[in-house]
mmCIF file of C-alpha atoms in Angstrom:
data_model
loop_
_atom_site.group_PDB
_atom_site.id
_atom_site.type_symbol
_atom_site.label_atom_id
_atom_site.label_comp_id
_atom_site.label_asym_id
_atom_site.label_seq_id
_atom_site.Cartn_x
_atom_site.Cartn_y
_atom_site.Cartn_z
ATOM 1 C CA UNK Q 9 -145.480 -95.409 198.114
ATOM 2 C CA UNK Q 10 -144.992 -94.222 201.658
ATOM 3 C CA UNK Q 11 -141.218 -93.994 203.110
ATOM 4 C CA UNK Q 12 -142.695 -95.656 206.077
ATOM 5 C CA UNK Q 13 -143.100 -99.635 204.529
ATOM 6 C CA UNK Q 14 -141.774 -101.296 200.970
ATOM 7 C CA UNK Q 15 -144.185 -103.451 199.426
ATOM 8 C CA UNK Q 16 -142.916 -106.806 198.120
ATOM 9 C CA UNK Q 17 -144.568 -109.450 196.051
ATOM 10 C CA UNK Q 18 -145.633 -111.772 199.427
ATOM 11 C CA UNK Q 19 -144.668 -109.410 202.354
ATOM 12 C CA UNK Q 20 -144.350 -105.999 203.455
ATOM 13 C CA UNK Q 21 -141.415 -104.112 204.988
ATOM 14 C CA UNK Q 22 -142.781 -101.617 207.272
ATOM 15 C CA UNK Q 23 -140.065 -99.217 208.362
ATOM 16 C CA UNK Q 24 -140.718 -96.386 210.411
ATOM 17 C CA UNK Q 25 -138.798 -97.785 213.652
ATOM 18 C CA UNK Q 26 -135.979 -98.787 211.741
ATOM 19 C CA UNK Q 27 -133.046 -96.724 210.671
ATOM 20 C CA UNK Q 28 -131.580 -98.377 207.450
ATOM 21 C CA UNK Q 29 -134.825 -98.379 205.200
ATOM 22 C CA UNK Q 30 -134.788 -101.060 202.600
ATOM 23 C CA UNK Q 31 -131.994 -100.446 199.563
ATOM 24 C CA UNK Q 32 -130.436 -102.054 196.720
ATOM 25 C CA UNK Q 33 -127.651 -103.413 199.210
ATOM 26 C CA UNK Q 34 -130.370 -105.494 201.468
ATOM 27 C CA UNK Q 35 -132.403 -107.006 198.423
ATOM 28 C CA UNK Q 36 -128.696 -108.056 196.594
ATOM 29 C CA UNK Q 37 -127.979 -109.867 199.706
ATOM 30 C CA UNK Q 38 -131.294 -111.838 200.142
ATOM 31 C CA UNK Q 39 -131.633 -112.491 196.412
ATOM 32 C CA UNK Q 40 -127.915 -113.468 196.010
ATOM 33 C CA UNK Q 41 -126.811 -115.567 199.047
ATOM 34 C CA UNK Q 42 -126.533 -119.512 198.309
ATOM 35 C CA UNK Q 43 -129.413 -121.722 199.873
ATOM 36 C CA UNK Q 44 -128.906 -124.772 198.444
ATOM 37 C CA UNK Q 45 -128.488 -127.213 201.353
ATOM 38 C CA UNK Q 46 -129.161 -124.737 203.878
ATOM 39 C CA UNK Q 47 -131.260 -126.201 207.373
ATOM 40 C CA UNK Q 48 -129.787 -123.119 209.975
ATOM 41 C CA UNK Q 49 -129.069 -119.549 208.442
ATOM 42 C CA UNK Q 50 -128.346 -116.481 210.918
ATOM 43 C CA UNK Q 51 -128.798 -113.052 210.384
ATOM 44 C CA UNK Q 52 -126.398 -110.208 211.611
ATOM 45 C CA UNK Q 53 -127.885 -107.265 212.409
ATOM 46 C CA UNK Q 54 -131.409 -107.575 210.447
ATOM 47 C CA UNK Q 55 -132.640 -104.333 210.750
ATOM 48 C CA UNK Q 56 -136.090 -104.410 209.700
ATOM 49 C CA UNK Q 57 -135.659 -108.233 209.077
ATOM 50 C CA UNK Q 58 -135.689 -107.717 205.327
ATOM 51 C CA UNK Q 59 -132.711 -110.360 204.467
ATOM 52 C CA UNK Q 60 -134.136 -112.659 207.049
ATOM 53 C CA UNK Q 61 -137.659 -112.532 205.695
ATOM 54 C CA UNK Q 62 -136.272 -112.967 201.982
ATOM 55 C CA UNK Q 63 -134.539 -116.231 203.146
ATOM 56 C CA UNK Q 64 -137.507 -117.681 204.510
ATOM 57 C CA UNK Q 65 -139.122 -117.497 201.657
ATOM 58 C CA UNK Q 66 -136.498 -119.306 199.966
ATOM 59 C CA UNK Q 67 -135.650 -121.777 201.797
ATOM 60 C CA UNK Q 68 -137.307 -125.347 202.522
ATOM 61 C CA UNK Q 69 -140.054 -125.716 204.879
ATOM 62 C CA UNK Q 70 -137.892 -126.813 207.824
ATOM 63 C CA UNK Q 71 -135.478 -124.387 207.987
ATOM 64 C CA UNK Q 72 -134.570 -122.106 210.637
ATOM 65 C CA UNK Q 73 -133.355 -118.361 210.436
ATOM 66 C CA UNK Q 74 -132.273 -116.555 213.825
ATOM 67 C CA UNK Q 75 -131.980 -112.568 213.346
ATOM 68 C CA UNK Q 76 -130.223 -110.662 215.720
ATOM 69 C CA UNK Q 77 -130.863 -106.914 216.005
ATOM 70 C CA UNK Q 78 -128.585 -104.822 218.646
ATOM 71 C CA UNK Q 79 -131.147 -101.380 218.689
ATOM 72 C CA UNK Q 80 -134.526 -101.208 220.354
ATOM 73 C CA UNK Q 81 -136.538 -99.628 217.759
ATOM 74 C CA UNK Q 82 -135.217 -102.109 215.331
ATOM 75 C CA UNK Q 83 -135.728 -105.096 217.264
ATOM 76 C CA UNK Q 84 -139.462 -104.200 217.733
ATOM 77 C CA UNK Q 85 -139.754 -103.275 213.693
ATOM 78 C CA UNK Q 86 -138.210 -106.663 212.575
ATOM 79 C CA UNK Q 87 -140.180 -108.330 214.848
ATOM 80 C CA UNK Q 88 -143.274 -106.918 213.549
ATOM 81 C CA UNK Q 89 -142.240 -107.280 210.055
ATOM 82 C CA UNK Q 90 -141.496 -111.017 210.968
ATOM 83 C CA UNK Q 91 -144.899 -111.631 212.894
ATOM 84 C CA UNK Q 92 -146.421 -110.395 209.845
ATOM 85 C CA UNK Q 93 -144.956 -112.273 207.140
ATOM 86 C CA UNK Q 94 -145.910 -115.954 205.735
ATOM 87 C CA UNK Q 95 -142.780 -117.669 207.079
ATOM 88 C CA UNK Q 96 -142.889 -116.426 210.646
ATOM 89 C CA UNK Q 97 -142.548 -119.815 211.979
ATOM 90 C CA UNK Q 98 -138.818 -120.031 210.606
ATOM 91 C CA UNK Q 99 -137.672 -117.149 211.798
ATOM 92 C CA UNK Q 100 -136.474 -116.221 215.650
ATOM 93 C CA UNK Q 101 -135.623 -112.560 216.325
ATOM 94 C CA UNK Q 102 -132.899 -111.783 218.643
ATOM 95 C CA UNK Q 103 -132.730 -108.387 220.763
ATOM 96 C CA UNK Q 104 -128.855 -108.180 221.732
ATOM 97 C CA UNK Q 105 -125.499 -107.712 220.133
ATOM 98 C CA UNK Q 106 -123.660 -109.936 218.209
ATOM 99 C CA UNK Q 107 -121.433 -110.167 220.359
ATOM 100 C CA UNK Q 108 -123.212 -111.318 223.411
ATOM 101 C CA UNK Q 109 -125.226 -113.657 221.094
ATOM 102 C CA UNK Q 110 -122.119 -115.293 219.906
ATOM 103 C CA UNK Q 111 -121.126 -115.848 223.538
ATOM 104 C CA UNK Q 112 -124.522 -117.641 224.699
ATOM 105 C CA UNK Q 113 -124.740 -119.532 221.298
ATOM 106 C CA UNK Q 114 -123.352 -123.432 220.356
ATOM 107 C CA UNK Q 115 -120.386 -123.123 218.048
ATOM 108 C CA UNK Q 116 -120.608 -125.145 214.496
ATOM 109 C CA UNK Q 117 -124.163 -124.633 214.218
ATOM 110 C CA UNK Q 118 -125.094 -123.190 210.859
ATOM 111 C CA UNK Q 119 -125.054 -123.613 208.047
ATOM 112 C CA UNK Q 120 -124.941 -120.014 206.487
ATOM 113 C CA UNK Q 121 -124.430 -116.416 208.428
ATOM 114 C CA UNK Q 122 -125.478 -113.031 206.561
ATOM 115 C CA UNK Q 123 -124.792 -109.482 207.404
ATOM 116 C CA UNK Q 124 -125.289 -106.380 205.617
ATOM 117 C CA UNK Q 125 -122.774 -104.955 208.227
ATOM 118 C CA UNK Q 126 -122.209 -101.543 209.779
ATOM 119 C CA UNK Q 127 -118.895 -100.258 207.879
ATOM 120 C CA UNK Q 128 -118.508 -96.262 208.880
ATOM 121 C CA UNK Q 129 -114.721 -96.579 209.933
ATOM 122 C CA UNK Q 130 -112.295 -93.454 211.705
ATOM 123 C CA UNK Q 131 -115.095 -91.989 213.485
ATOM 124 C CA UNK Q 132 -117.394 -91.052 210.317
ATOM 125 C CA UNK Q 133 -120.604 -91.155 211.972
ATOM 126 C CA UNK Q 134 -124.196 -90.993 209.930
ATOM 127 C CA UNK Q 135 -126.282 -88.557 211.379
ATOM 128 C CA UNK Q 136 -128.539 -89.448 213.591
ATOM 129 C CA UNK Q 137 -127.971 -92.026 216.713
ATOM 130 C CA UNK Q 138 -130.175 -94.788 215.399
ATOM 131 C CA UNK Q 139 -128.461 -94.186 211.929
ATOM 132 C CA UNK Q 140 -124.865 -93.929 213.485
ATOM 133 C CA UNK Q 141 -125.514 -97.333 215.259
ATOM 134 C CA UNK Q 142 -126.647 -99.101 212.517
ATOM 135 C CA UNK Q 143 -123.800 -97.986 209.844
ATOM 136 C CA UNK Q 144 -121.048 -97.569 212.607
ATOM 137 C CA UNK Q 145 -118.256 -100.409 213.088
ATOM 138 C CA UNK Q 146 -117.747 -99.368 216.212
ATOM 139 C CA UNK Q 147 -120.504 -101.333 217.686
ATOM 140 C CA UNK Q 148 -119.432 -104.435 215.581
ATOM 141 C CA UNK Q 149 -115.849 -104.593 214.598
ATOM 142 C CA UNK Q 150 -115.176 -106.477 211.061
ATOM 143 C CA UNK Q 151 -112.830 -108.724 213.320
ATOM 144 C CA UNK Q 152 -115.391 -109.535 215.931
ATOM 145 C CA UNK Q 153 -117.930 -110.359 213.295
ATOM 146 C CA UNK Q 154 -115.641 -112.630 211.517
ATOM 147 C CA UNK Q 155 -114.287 -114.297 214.340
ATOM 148 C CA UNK Q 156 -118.161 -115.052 215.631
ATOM 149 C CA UNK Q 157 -118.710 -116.123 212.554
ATOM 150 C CA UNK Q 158 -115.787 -118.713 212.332
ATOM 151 C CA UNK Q 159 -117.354 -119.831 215.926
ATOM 152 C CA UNK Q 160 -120.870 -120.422 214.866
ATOM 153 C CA UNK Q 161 -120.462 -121.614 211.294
ATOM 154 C CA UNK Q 162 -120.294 -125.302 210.575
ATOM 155 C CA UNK Q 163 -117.101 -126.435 208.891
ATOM 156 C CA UNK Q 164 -118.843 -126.186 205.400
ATOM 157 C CA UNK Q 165 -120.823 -123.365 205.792
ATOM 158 C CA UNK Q 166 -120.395 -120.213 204.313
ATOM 159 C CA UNK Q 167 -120.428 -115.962 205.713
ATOM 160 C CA UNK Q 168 -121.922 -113.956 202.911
ATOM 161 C CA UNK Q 169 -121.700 -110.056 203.135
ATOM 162 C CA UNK Q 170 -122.569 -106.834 201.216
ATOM 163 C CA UNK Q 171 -120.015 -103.909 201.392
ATOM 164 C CA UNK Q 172 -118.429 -100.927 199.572
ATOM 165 C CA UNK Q 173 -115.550 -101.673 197.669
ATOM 166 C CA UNK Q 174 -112.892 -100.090 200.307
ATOM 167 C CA UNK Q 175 -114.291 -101.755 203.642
ATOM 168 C CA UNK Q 176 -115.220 -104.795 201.487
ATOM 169 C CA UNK Q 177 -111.264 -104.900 200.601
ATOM 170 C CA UNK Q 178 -110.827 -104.444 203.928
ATOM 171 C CA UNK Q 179 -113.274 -107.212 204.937
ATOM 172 C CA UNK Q 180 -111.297 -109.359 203.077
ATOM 173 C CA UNK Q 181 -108.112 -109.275 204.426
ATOM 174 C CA UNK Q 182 -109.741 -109.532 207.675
ATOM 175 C CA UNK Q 183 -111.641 -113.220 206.688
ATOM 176 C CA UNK Q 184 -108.261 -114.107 205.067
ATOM 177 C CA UNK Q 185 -106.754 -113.242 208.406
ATOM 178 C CA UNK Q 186 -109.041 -115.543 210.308
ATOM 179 C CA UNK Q 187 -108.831 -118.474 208.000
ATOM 180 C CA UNK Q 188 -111.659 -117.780 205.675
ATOM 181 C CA UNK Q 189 -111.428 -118.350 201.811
ATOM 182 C CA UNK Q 190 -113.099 -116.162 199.206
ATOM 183 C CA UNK Q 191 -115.309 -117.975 197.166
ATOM 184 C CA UNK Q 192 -117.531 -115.996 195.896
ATOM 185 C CA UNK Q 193 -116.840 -112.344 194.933
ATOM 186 C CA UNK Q 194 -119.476 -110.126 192.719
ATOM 187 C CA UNK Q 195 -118.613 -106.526 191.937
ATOM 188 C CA UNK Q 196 -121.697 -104.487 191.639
ATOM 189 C CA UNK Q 197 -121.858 -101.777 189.091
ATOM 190 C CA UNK Q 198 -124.936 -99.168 189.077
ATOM 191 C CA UNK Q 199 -124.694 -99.390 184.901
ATOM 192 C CA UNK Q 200 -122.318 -101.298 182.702
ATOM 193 C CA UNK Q 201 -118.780 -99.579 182.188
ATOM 194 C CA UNK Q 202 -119.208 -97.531 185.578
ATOM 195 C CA UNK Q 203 -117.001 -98.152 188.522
ATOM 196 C CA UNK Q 204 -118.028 -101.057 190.772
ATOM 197 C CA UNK Q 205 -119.949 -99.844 194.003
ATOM 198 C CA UNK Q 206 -119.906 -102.685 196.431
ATOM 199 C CA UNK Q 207 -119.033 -105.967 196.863
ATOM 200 C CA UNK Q 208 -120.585 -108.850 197.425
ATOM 201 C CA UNK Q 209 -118.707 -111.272 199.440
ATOM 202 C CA UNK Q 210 -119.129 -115.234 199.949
ATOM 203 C CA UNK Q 211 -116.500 -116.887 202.136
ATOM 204 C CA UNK Q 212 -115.631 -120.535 202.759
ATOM 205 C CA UNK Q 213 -113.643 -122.240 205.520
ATOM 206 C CA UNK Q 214 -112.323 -124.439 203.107
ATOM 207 C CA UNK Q 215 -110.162 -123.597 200.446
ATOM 208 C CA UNK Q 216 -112.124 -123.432 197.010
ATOM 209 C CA UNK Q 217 -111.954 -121.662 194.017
ATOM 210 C CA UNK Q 218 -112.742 -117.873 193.599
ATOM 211 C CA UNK Q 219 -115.714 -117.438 191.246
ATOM 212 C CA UNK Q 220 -115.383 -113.536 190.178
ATOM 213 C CA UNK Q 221 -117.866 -111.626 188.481
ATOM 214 C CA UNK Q 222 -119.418 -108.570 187.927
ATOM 215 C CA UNK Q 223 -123.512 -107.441 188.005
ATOM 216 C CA UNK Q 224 -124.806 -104.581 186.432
ATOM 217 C CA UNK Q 225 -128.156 -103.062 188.077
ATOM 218 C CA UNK Q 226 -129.566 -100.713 185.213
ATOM 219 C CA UNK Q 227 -128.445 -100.815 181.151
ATOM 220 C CA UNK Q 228 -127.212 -97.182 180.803
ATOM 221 C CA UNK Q 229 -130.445 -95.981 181.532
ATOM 222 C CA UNK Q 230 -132.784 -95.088 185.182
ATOM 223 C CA UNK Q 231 -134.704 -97.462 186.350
ATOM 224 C CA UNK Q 232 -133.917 -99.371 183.320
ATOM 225 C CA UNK Q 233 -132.385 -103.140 184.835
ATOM 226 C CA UNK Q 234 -130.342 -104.928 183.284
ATOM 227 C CA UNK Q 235 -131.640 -108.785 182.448
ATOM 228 C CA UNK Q 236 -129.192 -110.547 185.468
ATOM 229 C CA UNK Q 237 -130.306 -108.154 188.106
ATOM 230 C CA UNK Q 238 -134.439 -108.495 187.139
ATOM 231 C CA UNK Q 239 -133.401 -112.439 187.125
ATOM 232 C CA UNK Q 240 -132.076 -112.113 190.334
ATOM 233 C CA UNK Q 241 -134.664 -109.895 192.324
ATOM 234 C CA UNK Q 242 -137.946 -111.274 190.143
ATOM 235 C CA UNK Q 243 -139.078 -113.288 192.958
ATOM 236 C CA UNK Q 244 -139.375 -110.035 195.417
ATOM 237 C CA UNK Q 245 -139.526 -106.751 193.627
ATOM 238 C CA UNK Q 246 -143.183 -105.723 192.129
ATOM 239 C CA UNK Q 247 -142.123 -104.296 188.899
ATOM 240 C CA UNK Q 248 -140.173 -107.383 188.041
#
């Protein structure tokens, strides 16, 4: 398999002009995020469009997905990776920063927002500028994405993210903040007994009860799953 796409079972990822390549984190987030009602869904920061594309192909026929991609070379990737794919017609790519889309956009209009965010805090930088834009909070602030997310969201909707454990603590406290309730919380493990990697996040405006759990990607073994993560990522990944 070339670096340059990721083959899926019913679309391709191609890659090249985009500097997060598809990962673990991306696929968790499309596979895991609640659909169940959902009509409007945005996407923060799509990248290559992965999560996007993964939630058109699980939603109902008449939903709508809006991605919004900040860097050029991204923009033009998801949007070929969107052209491309079998739900197309669902999903609207966005070439501008969350920020400014927040700003031009009607408030209480969807019904879930995603975002594999940028989390590189205190000036750690990836290397690279594409790379250091897409990982670095200092283009898009925890607060300013929760606080466009309040905006946009409608009153039962939901903000579901993917982080490490620290900045996903962090993220937290921040939603908490900002009048967000956890209500979902899954703590990621690379093999059963190992310390939890990232967090997946599910927030609420309203005040529910926190279901936490834990997910195990591979049995003690490489590239050996574990039965809940193959049940979870069947519906995308090849050799599931």
């Amino acid at each position: 398999m070339s670096n340059n796409y990721f083959k899926f079972k019913q679309f391709r990822i191609n890659q090249e002009g985009s500097a997060m390549k598809v990962g673990t984190d991306g696929v968790l987030l499309g596979a895991w995020t609640e659909i169940d009602g959902t009509d409007r869904i945005l996407d923060i920061g799509t990248g290559s469009g992965l999560i996007a594309i993964m939630l058109a192909q699980r939603t109902n026929v008449n939903a709508k997905i809006d991605a919004v991609e900040i860097d050029d070379s991204a923009y033009e990737q998801a949007s070929e990776n969107i052209n491309n794919c079998l739900w197309s017609h669902k999903i609207h790519a966005y070439h501008l920063s969350f920020q400014d889309f927040c700003n031009k956009t009607e408030a209480n209009g969807y019904d879930r927002i995603v975002s594999n965010p940028p989390y590189f805090m205190n000036g750690l930088n990836a290397k690279g500028e594409a790379r250091t834009k897409a990982r670095s909070a200092n283009h898009l602030p925890f607060e300013e994405l929760v606080v466009g997310a309040k905006k946009l969201l409608k009153p039962t909707g939901t903000l579901s993210v993917i982080l490490p454990i620290e900045e996903g603590e962090y993220f937290e406290r921040i939603a908490r903040l900002n009048g967000f309730y956890a209500r979902r919380k899954v703590s990621v493990l690379p093999n059963p007994g190992k310390p939890a990697k990232r967090y997946l996040l599910e927030f609420s405006l309203q005040e529910v009860v926190l279901q936490d759990y834990s997910l195990a990607i591979e049995n003690g073994q490489r590239h050996v799953y574990t039965a809940e993560y193959m049940t979870l990522t069947k519906d995308f990944y090849l050799k599931f």
